[in-house]
Amino acid sequence: MGTIVISGTVVLVVLGFGNHTWWLAAVAVLFLYLQYGRTSSSSSGGSASGPPSGPPSGPPSGATPATYKAYRDRRDRQAKWERRYQRERPLESRRQAREQSK
């Protein structure tokens, strides 16, 4: 993900030599990526102000939690979402279980 953002930013900077609005777009892309795109172990599932908006999609490739406590917290959140999904969508979860067992 970071490589795509950096590549896109470089393209926008190069385009910015003809039209300076592209530089603003490059700054906006970098800001949004730094603000929302990167995940850390403390903010990867939601905040104390409310529940996350959807189930976590799992850890990014190559990312490992900084501590065992962060790993346990993420694992427990994932298990909570999976239990909630099974409870709210029993037919869909059974279908997915059948597909995985094939």
Coordinates of N, CA, C and O in Angstrom, one line a residue:
M1 N 0.8 -1.2 0.0 CA 0.0 0.0 0.0 C 0.9 1.2 0.0 O 0.6 2.2 -0.7
G2 N 1.9 1.2 0.8 CA 2.8 2.4 0.9 C 3.5 2.7 -0.5 O 3.6 3.9 -0.8
T3 N 3.8 1.7 -1.2 CA 4.5 1.8 -2.5 C 3.6 2.5 -3.5 O 4.0 3.4 -4.2
I4 N 2.3 2.1 -3.4 CA 1.3 2.7 -4.4 C 1.1 4.2 -4.0 O 1.1 5.0 -4.9
V5 N 1.1 4.5 -2.7 CA 0.9 5.9 -2.3 C 2.1 6.7 -2.7 O 1.9 7.8 -3.3
I6 N 3.3 6.2 -2.5 CA 4.5 7.0 -2.9 C 4.6 7.1 -4.4 O 4.9 8.2 -4.9
S7 N 4.3 6.1 -5.1 CA 4.3 6.2 -6.6 C 3.3 7.2 -7.1 O 3.6 8.1 -8.0
G8 N 2.1 7.2 -6.5 CA 1.0 8.2 -6.9 C 1.4 9.6 -6.6 O 1.2 10.5 -7.3
T9 N 2.1 9.7 -5.4 CA 2.5 11.1 -5.0 C 3.6 11.6 -6.0 O 3.6 12.8 -6.4
V10 N 4.5 10.7 -6.4 CA 5.6 11.1 -7.3 C 4.9 11.6 -8.6 O 5.3 12.6 -9.2
V11 N 4.0 10.8 -9.1 CA 3.3 11.2 -10.4 C 2.6 12.5 -10.2 O 2.7 13.4 -11.1
L12 N 1.9 12.7 -9.1 CA 1.2 14.0 -8.9 C 2.2 15.2 -8.8 O 2.0 16.3 -9.3
V13 N 3.4 14.9 -8.2 CA 4.4 16.0 -8.1 C 4.9 16.3 -9.5 O 5.1 17.5 -9.9
V14 N 5.2 15.3 -10.3 CA 5.7 15.6 -11.7 C 4.6 16.3 -12.5 O 4.9 17.3 -13.2
L15 N 3.3 15.9 -12.3 CA 2.3 16.6 -13.0 C 2.1 18.1 -12.5 O 1.7 19.0 -13.2
G16 N 2.6 18.3 -11.2 CA 2.5 19.6 -10.6 C 3.3 20.7 -11.3 O 3.1 21.9 -11.1
F17 N 4.3 20.3 -12.0 CA 5.2 21.3 -12.7 C 4.4 22.0 -13.8 O 4.7 23.1 -14.1
G18 N 3.3 21.3 -14.3 CA 2.5 22.0 -15.3 C 1.3 22.7 -14.7 O 0.9 23.7 -15.2
N19 N 0.8 22.1 -13.6 CA -0.4 22.7 -13.0 C -0.2 22.5 -11.5 O -0.2 21.4 -11.0
H20 N -0.1 23.6 -10.7 CA 0.3 23.5 -9.3 C -0.8 22.9 -8.4 O -0.5 22.5 -7.3
T21 N -2.0 22.7 -9.0 CA -3.1 22.0 -8.2 C -2.7 20.6 -7.9 O -3.1 20.1 -6.9
W22 N -1.9 20.0 -8.8 CA -1.5 18.6 -8.6 C -0.6 18.4 -7.3 O -0.6 17.4 -6.7
W23 N 0.1 19.5 -7.0 CA 0.9 19.4 -5.8 C 0.1 19.4 -4.6 O 0.3 18.7 -3.6
L24 N -1.0 20.2 -4.6 CA -2.0 20.1 -3.5 C -2.6 18.7 -3.4 O -2.8 18.2 -2.3
A25 N -2.9 18.1 -4.5 CA -3.4 16.8 -4.5 C -2.4 15.8 -3.9 O -2.7 14.9 -3.1
A26 N -1.1 16.0 -4.2 CA -0.1 15.1 -3.7 C 0.0 15.3 -2.2 O 0.1 14.3 -1.4
V27 N 0.0 16.5 -1.7 CA 0.0 16.7 -0.2 C -1.2 16.1 0.4 O -1.1 15.5 1.5
A28 N -2.4 16.2 -0.2 CA -3.6 15.7 0.4 C -3.5 14.1 0.4 O -3.9 13.5 1.4
V29 N -2.9 13.5 -0.6 CA -2.8 12.1 -0.6 C -1.9 11.6 0.5 O -2.2 10.7 1.3
L30 N -0.7 12.3 0.7 CA 0.2 12.0 1.7 C -0.4 12.2 3.1 O -0.3 11.3 4.0
F31 N -1.1 13.3 3.3 CA -1.8 13.5 4.6 C -2.8 12.4 4.9 O -2.8 11.9 6.0
L32 N -3.7 12.1 3.9 CA -4.7 11.1 4.2 C -4.0 9.7 4.5 O -4.5 9.0 5.3
Y33 N -3.0 9.4 3.8 CA -2.3 8.1 4.0 C -1.7 8.1 5.4 O -1.8 7.1 6.1
L34 N -1.0 9.2 5.8 CA -0.4 9.2 7.1 C -1.4 9.2 8.2 O -1.2 8.6 9.3
Q35 N -2.5 9.9 8.0 CA -3.6 10.0 9.0 C -4.4 8.7 9.1 O -4.7 8.3 10.2
Y36 N -4.8 8.2 8.0 CA -5.8 7.1 8.1 C -5.3 5.8 7.5 O -5.8 4.7 7.7
G37 N -4.3 5.8 6.6 CA -3.9 4.6 5.9 C -3.0 3.7 6.6 O -3.1 2.5 6.5
R38 N -2.2 4.2 7.5 CA -1.3 3.3 8.2 C -2.0 2.9 9.5 O -2.7 3.6 10.1
T39 N -1.8 1.6 9.9 CA -2.4 1.1 11.1 C -1.3 0.8 12.1 O -0.2 0.4 11.8
S40 N -1.6 1.1 13.3 CA -0.7 0.8 14.4 C -1.4 -0.1 15.4 O -2.6 -0.2 15.4
S41 N -0.7 -0.8 16.3 CA -1.3 -1.8 17.2 C -2.3 -1.1 18.1 O -3.2 -1.7 18.6
S42 N -2.1 0.2 18.4 CA -3.0 0.9 19.4 C -4.3 1.4 18.7 O -5.3 1.5 19.3
S43 N -4.3 1.6 17.4 CA -5.4 2.2 16.7 C -6.0 1.3 15.7 O -6.8 1.7 14.9
S44 N -5.7 0.0 15.7 CA -6.1 -0.8 14.5 C -7.4 -1.5 14.7 O -7.8 -2.3 14.0
G45 N -8.2 -1.1 15.6 CA -9.5 -1.7 15.7 C -10.6 -0.8 16.1 O -11.8 -1.2 16.2
G46 N -10.3 0.4 16.4 CA -11.3 1.4 16.8 C -10.7 2.1 18.0 O -9.6 1.9 18.4
S47 N -11.5 3.0 18.5 CA -11.0 3.8 19.6 C -11.9 3.7 20.8 O -12.9 3.0 20.8
A48 N -11.5 4.3 21.9 CA -12.4 4.2 23.1 C -13.7 5.0 23.0 O -14.6 4.8 23.7
S49 N -13.8 5.9 22.0 CA -15.0 6.7 21.8 C -16.1 5.9 21.2 O -17.3 6.3 21.3
G50 N -15.9 4.7 20.6 CA -17.0 4.0 20.0 C -16.5 2.7 19.3 O -15.3 2.5 19.1
P51 N -17.4 1.9 18.9 CA -17.0 0.6 18.2 C -16.5 0.9 16.8 O -16.8 1.9 16.2
P52 N -15.7 0.0 16.3 CA -15.2 0.2 14.9 C -16.4 0.0 14.0 O -17.4 -0.6 14.2
S53 N -16.2 0.6 12.8 CA -17.3 0.7 11.8 C -17.6 -0.7 11.1 O -18.6 -0.8 10.5
G54 N -16.6 -1.6 11.2 CA -16.8 -2.8 10.5 C -15.8 -3.9 11.1 O -14.9 -3.5 11.8
P55 N -16.0 -5.1 10.6 CA -15.0 -6.1 11.2 C -13.6 -5.9 10.6 O -13.5 -5.4 9.5
P56 N -12.6 -6.1 11.5 CA -11.3 -5.9 11.0 C -10.9 -6.9 9.9 O -11.4 -8.1 9.9
S57 N -10.1 -6.5 9.0 CA -9.8 -7.4 7.8 C -8.6 -8.2 8.1 O -8.1 -8.9 7.2
G58 N -8.0 -8.1 9.2 CA -6.8 -8.9 9.5 C -5.6 -8.0 9.5 O -5.7 -6.9 9.0
P59 N -4.5 -8.5 9.9 CA -3.3 -7.7 9.9 C -2.7 -7.5 8.5 O -2.9 -8.4 7.7
P60 N -2.1 -6.4 8.2 CA -1.5 -6.2 6.9 C -0.3 -7.2 6.8 O 0.2 -7.7 7.8
S61 N 0.0 -7.6 5.6 CA 1.0 -8.6 5.4 C 2.4 -8.1 6.0 O 2.8 -7.0 5.8
G62 N 3.0 -9.0 6.7 CA 4.3 -8.7 7.3 C 4.2 -7.9 8.6 O 5.2 -7.7 9.3
A63 N 3.0 -7.5 9.0 CA 2.9 -6.7 10.3 C 2.8 -7.6 11.4 O 2.0 -8.6 11.4
T64 N 3.6 -7.4 12.5 CA 3.4 -8.2 13.7 C 3.1 -7.2 14.8 O 3.6 -6.1 14.8
P65 N 2.4 -7.6 15.8 CA 2.1 -6.7 16.9 C 3.3 -6.4 17.7 O 4.2 -7.3 17.8
A66 N 3.4 -5.3 18.3 CA 4.5 -4.8 19.1 C 4.7 -5.6 20.4 O 5.8 -5.9 20.8
T67 N 3.6 -6.0 21.0 CA 3.6 -6.7 22.2 C 2.6 -7.9 22.1 O 1.7 -7.9 21.3
Y68 N 2.7 -8.8 23.1 CA 1.8 -9.9 23.1 C 0.4 -9.4 23.5 O -0.6 -9.9 23.0
K69 N 0.3 -8.4 24.3 CA -0.9 -7.8 24.7 C -1.7 -7.2 23.5 O -2.9 -7.4 23.3
A70 N -0.9 -6.6 22.6 CA -1.5 -6.0 21.4 C -2.1 -7.2 20.5 O -3.1 -7.1 19.9
Y71 N -1.3 -8.3 20.5 CA -1.7 -9.4 19.7 C -3.0 -10.0 20.3 O -4.0 -10.3 19.6
R72 N -3.1 -10.2 21.6 CA -4.3 -10.7 22.3 C -5.5 -9.8 22.1 O -6.6 -10.3 21.8
D73 N -5.2 -8.5 22.2 CA -6.4 -7.6 22.0 C -6.9 -7.7 20.5 O -8.1 -7.7 20.3
R74 N -6.0 -7.7 19.6 CA -6.5 -7.8 18.2 C -7.2 -9.2 17.9 O -8.2 -9.3 17.3
R75 N -6.6 -10.3 18.5 CA -7.2 -11.6 18.3 C -8.6 -11.6 19.0 O -9.5 -12.2 18.4
D76 N -8.7 -11.0 20.2 CA -10.0 -11.0 20.8 C -11.1 -10.2 20.1 O -12.2 -10.6 20.0
R77 N -10.6 -9.1 19.5 CA -11.6 -8.3 18.7 C -12.0 -9.0 17.5 O -13.2 -9.0 17.1
Q78 N -11.1 -9.7 16.8 CA -11.4 -10.5 15.7 C -12.4 -11.6 16.0 O -13.4 -11.9 15.3
A79 N -12.2 -12.3 17.1 CA -13.1 -13.4 17.6 C -14.5 -12.8 17.9 O -15.5 -13.4 17.6
K80 N -14.5 -11.6 18.5 CA -15.8 -11.0 18.8 C -16.6 -10.7 17.5 O -17.8 -11.0 17.5
W81 N -15.9 -10.2 16.5 CA -16.6 -9.9 15.3 C -17.1 -11.2 14.6 O -18.1 -11.2 14.0
E82 N -16.2 -12.2 14.6 CA -16.7 -13.5 14.0 C -17.9 -14.1 14.7 O -18.8 -14.6 14.1
R83 N -17.9 -14.0 16.1 CA -19.1 -14.5 16.8 C -20.3 -13.7 16.4 O -21.4 -14.2 16.2
R84 N -20.1 -12.4 16.4 CA -21.3 -11.5 16.0 C -21.8 -11.8 14.6 O -23.0 -11.8 14.4
Y85 N -20.9 -12.0 13.7 CA -21.3 -12.3 12.3 C -22.0 -13.6 12.3 O -23.1 -13.7 11.6
Q86 N -21.6 -14.6 13.0 CA -22.3 -15.9 13.0 C -23.6 -15.8 13.6 O -24.6 -16.4 13.2
R87 N -23.8 -14.9 14.6 CA -25.0 -14.8 15.3 C -26.0 -14.0 14.4 O -27.2 -14.3 14.3
E88 N -25.5 -13.0 13.7 CA -26.4 -12.1 12.9 C -26.7 -12.7 11.5 O -27.8 -12.4 10.9
R89 N -25.8 -13.6 11.0 CA -26.0 -14.1 9.7 C -25.7 -15.7 9.7 O -24.7 -16.1 9.1
P90 N -26.6 -16.4 10.3 CA -26.3 -17.9 10.5 C -26.3 -18.6 9.2 O -25.4 -19.5 9.0
L91 N -27.1 -18.3 8.2 CA -27.1 -19.0 7.0 C -25.8 -18.7 6.2 O -25.2 -19.6 5.6
E92 N -25.4 -17.5 6.2 CA -24.2 -17.1 5.4 C -23.0 -17.7 6.1 O -22.1 -18.2 5.4
S93 N -22.9 -17.8 7.4 CA -21.7 -18.3 8.1 C -21.7 -19.8 7.9 O -20.6 -20.4 7.8
R94 N -22.8 -20.5 7.8 CA -22.8 -22.0 7.5 C -22.4 -22.2 6.1 O -21.6 -23.2 5.9
R95 N -22.8 -21.4 5.2 CA -22.4 -21.5 3.8 C -20.8 -21.4 3.7 O -20.2 -22.1 3.0
Q96 N -20.3 -20.4 4.4 CA -18.9 -20.1 4.3 C -18.1 -21.3 5.0 O -17.0 -21.7 4.5
A97 N -18.7 -21.9 6.0 CA -18.0 -23.0 6.7 C -18.0 -24.2 5.7 O -17.0 -25.0 5.7
R98 N -19.1 -24.4 5.0 CA -19.1 -25.5 4.0 C -18.1 -25.3 2.9 O -17.4 -26.3 2.5
E99 N -18.0 -24.1 2.4 CA -17.0 -23.8 1.4 C -15.6 -24.0 1.8 O -14.7 -24.5 1.1
Q100 N -15.3 -23.7 3.1 CA -13.9 -23.9 3.6 C -13.6 -25.3 3.8 O -12.5 -25.7 3.7
S101 N -14.6 -26.2 4.1 CA -14.3 -27.6 4.4 C -14.1 -28.4 3.1 O -13.7 -29.5 3.1
K102 N -14.5 -27.8 1.9 CA -14.3 -28.5 0.7 C -12.9 -28.6 0.2 O -12.1 -27.8 0.5

